[in-house]
GROMACS .gro file of C-alpha atoms in nm:
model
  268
    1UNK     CA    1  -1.523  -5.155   2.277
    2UNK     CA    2  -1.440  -4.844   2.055
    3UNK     CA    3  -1.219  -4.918   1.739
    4UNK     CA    4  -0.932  -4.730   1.662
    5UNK     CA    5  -0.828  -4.610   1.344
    6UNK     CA    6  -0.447  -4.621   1.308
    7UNK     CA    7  -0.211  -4.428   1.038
    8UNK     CA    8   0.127  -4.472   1.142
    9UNK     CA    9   0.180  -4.444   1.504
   10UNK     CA   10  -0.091  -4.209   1.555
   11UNK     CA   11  -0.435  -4.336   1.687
   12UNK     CA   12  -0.737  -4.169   1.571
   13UNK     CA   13  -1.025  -4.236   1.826
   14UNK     CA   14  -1.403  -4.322   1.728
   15UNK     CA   15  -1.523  -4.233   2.088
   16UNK     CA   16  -1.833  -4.122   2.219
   17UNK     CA   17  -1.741  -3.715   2.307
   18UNK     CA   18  -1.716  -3.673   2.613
   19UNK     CA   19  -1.605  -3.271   2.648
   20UNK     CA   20  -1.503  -2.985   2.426
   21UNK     CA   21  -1.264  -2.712   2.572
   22UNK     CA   22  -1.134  -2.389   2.377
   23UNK     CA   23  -0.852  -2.233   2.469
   24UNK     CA   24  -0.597  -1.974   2.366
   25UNK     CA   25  -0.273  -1.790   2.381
   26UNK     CA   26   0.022  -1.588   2.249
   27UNK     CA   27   0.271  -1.722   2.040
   28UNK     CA   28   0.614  -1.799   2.234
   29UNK     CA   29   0.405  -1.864   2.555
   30UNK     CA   30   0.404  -2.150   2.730
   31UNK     CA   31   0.101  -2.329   2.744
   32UNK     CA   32  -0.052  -2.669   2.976
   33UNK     CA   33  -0.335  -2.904   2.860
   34UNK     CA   34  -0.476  -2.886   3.217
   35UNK     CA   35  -0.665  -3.155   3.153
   36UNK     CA   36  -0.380  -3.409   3.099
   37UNK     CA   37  -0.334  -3.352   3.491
   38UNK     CA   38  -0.645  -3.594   3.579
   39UNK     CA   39  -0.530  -3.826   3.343
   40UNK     CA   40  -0.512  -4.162   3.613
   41UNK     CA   41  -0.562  -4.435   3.371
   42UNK     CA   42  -0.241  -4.638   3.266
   43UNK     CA   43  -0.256  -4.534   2.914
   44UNK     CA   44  -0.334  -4.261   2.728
   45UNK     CA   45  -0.270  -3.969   2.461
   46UNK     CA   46  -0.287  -3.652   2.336
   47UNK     CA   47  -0.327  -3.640   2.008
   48UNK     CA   48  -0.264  -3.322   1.768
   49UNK     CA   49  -0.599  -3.416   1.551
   50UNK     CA   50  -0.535  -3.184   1.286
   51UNK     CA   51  -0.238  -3.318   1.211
   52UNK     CA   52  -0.317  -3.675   1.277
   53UNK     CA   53   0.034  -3.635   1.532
   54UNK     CA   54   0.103  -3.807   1.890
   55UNK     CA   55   0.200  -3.530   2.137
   56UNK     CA   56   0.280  -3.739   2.466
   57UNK     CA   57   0.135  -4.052   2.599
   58UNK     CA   58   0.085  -4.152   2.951
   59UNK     CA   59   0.235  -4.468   3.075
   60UNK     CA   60   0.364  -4.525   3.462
   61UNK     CA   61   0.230  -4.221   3.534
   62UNK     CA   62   0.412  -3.994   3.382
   63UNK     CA   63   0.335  -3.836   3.023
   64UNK     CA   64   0.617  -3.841   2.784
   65UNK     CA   65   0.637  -3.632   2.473
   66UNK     CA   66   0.689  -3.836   2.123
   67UNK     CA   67   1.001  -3.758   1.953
   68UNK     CA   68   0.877  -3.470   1.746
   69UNK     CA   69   0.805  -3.225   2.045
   70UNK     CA   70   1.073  -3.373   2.292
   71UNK     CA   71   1.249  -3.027   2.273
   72UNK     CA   72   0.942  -2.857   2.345
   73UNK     CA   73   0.704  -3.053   2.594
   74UNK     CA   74   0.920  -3.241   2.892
   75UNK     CA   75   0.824  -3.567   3.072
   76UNK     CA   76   0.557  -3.442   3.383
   77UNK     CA   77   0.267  -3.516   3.531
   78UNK     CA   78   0.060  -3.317   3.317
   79UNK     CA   79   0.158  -3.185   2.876
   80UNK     CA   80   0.275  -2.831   2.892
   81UNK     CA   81   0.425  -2.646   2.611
   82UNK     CA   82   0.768  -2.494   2.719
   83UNK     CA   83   0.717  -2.250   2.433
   84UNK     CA   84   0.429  -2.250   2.186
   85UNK     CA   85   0.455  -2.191   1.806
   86UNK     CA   86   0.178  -2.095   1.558
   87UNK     CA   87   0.138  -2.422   1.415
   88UNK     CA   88   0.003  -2.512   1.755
   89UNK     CA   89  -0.296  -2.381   1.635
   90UNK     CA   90  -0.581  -2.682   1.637
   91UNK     CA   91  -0.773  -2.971   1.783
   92UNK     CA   92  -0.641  -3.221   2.011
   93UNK     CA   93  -0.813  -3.520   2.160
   94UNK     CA   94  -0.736  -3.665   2.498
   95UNK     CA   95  -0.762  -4.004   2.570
   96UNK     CA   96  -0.703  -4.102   2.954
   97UNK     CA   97  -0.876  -4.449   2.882
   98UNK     CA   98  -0.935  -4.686   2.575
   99UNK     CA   99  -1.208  -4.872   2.768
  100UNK     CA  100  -1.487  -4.615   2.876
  101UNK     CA  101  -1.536  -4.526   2.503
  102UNK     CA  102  -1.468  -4.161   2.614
  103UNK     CA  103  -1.215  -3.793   2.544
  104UNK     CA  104  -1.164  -3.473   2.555
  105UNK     CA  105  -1.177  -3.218   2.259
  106UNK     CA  106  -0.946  -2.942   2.328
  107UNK     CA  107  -0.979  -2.653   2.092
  108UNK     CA  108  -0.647  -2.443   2.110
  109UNK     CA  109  -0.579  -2.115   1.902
  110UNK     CA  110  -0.226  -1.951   1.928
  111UNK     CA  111  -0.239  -1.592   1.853
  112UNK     CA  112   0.069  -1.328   1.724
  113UNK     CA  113  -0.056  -0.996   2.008
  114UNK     CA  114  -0.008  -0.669   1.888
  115UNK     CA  115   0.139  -0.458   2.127
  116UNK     CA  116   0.065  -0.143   2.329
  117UNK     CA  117   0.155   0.065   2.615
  118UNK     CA  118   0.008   0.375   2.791
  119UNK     CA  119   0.042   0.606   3.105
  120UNK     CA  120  -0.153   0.490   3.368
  121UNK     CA  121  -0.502   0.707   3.338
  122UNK     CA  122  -0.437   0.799   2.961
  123UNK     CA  123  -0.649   0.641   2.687
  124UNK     CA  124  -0.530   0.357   2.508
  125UNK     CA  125  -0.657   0.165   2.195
  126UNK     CA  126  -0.630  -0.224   2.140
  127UNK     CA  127  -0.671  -0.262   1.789
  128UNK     CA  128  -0.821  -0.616   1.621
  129UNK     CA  129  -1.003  -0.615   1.254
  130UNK     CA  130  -1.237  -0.891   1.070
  131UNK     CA  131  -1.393  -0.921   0.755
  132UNK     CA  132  -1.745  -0.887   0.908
  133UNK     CA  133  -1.913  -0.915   0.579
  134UNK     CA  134  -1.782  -1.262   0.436
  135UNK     CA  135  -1.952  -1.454   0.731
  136UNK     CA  136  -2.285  -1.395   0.942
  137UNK     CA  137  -2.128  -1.242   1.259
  138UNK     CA  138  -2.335  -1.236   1.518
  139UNK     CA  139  -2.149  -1.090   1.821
  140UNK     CA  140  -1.786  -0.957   1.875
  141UNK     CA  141  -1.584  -0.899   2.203
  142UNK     CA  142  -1.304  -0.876   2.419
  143UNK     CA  143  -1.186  -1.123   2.660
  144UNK     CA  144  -0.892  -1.120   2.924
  145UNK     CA  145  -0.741  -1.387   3.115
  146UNK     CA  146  -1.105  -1.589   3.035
  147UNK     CA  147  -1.283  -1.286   3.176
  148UNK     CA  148  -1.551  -1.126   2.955
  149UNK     CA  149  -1.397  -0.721   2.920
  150UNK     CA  150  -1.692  -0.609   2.590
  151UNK     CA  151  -1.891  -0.771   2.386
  152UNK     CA  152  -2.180  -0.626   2.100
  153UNK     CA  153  -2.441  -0.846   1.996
  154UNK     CA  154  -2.529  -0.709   1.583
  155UNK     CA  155  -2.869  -0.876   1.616
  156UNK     CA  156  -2.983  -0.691   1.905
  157UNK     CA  157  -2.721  -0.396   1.911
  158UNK     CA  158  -2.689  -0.486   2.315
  159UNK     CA  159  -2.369  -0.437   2.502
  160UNK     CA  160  -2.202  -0.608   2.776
  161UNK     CA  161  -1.903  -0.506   2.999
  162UNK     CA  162  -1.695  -0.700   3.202
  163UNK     CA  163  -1.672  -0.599   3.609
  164UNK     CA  164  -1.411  -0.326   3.638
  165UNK     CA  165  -1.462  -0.200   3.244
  166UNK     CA  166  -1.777  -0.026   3.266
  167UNK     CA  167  -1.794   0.281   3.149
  168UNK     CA  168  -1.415   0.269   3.030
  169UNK     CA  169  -1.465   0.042   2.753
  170UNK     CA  170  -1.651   0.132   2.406
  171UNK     CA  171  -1.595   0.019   2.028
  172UNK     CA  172  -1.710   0.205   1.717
  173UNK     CA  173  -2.093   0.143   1.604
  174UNK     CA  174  -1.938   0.085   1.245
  175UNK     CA  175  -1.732  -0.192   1.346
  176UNK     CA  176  -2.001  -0.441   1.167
  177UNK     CA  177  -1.975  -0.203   0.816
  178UNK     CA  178  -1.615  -0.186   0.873
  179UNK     CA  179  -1.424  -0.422   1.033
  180UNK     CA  180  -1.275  -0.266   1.293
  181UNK     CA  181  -1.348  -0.431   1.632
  182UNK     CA  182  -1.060  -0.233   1.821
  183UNK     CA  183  -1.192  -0.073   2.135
  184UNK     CA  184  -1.129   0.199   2.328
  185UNK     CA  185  -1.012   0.201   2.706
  186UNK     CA  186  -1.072   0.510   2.941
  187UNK     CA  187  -0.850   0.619   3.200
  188UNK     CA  188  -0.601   0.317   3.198
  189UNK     CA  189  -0.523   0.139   3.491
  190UNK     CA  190  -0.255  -0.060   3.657
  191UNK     CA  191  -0.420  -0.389   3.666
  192UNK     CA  192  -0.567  -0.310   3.295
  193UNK     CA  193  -0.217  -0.430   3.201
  194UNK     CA  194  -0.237  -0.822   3.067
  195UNK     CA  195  -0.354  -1.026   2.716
  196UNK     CA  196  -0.689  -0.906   2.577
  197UNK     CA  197  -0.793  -1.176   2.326
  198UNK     CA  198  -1.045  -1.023   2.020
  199UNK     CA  199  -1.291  -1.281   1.937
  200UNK     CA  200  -1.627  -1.287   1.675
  201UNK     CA  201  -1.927  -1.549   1.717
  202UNK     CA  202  -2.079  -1.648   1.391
  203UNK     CA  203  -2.464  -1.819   1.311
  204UNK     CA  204  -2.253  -2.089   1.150
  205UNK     CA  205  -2.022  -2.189   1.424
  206UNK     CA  206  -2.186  -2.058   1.746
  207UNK     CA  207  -1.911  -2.022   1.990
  208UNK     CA  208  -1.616  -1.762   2.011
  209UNK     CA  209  -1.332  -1.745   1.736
  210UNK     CA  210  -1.044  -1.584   1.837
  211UNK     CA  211  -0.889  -1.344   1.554
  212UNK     CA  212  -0.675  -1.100   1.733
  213UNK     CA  213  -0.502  -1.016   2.045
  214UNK     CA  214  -0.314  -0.733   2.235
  215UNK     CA  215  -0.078  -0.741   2.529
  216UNK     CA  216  -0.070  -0.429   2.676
  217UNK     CA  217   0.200  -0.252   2.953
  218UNK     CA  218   0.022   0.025   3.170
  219UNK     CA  219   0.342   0.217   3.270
  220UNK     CA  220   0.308   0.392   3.634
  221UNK     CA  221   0.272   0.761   3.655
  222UNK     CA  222   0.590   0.972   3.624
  223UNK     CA  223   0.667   1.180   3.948
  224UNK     CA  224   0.841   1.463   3.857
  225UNK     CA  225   1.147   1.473   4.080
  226UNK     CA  226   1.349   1.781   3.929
  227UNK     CA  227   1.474   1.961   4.282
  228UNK     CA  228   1.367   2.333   4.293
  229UNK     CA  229   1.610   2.585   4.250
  230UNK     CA  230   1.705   2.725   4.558
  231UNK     CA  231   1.719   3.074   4.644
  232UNK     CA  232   1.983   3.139   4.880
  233UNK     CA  233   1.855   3.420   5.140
  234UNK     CA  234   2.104   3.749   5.149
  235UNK     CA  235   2.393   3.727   5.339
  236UNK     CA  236   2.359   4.057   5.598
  237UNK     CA  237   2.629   3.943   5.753
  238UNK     CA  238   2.932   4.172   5.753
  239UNK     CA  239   3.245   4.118   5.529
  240UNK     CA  240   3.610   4.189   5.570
  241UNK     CA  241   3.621   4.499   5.364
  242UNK     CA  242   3.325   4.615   5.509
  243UNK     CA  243   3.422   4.647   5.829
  244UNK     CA  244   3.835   4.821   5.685
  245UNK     CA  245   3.569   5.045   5.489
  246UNK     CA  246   3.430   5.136   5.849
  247UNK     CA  247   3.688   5.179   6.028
  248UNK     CA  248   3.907   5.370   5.764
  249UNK     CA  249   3.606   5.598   5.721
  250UNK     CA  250   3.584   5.662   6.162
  251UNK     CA  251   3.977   5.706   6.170
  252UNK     CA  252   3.915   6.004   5.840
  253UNK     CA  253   3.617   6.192   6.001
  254UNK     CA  254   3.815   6.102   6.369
  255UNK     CA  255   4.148   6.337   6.223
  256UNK     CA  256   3.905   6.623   6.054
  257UNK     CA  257   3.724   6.691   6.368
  258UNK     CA  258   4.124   6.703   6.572
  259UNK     CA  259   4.225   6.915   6.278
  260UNK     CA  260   3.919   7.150   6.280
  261UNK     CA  261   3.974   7.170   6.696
  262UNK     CA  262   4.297   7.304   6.631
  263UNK     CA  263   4.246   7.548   6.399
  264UNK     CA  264   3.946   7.682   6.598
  265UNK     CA  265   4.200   7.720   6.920
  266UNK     CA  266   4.495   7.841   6.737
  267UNK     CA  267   4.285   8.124   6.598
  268UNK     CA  268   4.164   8.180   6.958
   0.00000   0.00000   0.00000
């Protein structure tokens, strides 16, 4: 049977592992151990390893928070985060059962995003920097919703683009010199909007470390809806004066020609 190592009311596990699991996410997010879901056995915990801290423990079938996150995590069937705070940051171990010598390592990193908008089909920059030259990097990338958007391997100087980002997608060939592992994003789309996480692979640690993250806002295209000016067609229609004008100017040339008849006969 595996022995347990207490401090205080925290158990710290010397199990066989079983399964490592990285995950991450944006500061004031929510956040579920999905895991915690499966849990069947009786008893069991997640444990905040780092800081050698209970988070909830199953019993009845139900996990419960411990007093310190009560405010935060609620009684459920699985451990969810209502809100998540950097401190988050870590590993935690799940235990569903004492007796099969078994858990779960859940790596969890909790990022603060920058943020950025654009016009849908304008070019937009998501912006992440690393001290490239105080570790062996090997690789750097971008990754969305677990989806792989660009990554460049240093050793081999390869690229790879996620589905949907090819072609749209590029980062500067200095970014090992400098630092700079923002990228570039072409002709922005609607469903371009979301949380890109920045993440470097080192020799040392082999798998993906998180450093930086952007949640971006495509905003919709504009319509310009200003009405045209209208131009009224001329009115040919006749006015009031108009037709006075008319008729005073018959009656005039009416009494010169009866004037001019007279004179002619009277001089006849």
């Amino acid at each position: 049977m595996a022995r347990l190592l207490r401090r205080g009311p925290v158990a710290l596990s010397l199990f066989f592992l079983s399964l490592v699991r990285g995950s991450e996410v944006i500061v004031g997010d929510a956040f579920t151990f999905q895991d915690t879901s499966h849990c069947k056995a009786a008893e069991g915990e997640l444990i905040h390893r780092d800081r050698n801290q209970r988070v909830a423990f199953h019993t009845e079938g139900v996990w419960k928070p411990d007093d310190y996150y009560k405010d935060r995590v609620h009684s459920n069937s699985s451990v969810s985060f209502a809100r998540t705070v950097f401190t988050d940051s870590g590993t935690y171990e799940l235990i569903c059962d004492h007796s099969q010598a078994k858990f779960i390592v859940i790596q969890l990193k909790v990022v603060a995003p920058h943020y950025a908008s654009v016009s849908e089909g304008d070019a937009v920059k998501l912006q992440c920097f690393y001290d490239t030259k105080a570790s062996a990097v090997e690789s750097v990338g971008w990754m969305k919703h677990g989806e792989l958007v660009f990554e460049r391997n240093f050793s081999s100087s390869g690229v790879r683009r996620g589905a949907g980002h090819e072609g749209r997608v590029s980062m500067s060939r200095e970014a090992s010199g400098d630092g700079d592992l923002s990228v570039d994003v072409a002709a922005a789309h609607a469903e371009d909007a979301g949380d890109y996480f920045c993440y470097v692979r080192t020799k040392e640690r082999g798998e993906n470390e998180f450093v930086g993250a952007v949640r971006l806002t495509v905003n919709g295209k504009t319509l310009n809806k200003t009405k045209p000016t209208q131009i009224c067609p001329e009115d040919k229609s006749l006015g009031s004066g108009t037709i006075i004008g008319l008729i005073f100017g018959f009656l005039t040339v009416a009494i010169l020609f009866t004037l001019l008849g007279w004179c002619l006969t009277s001089h006849t």
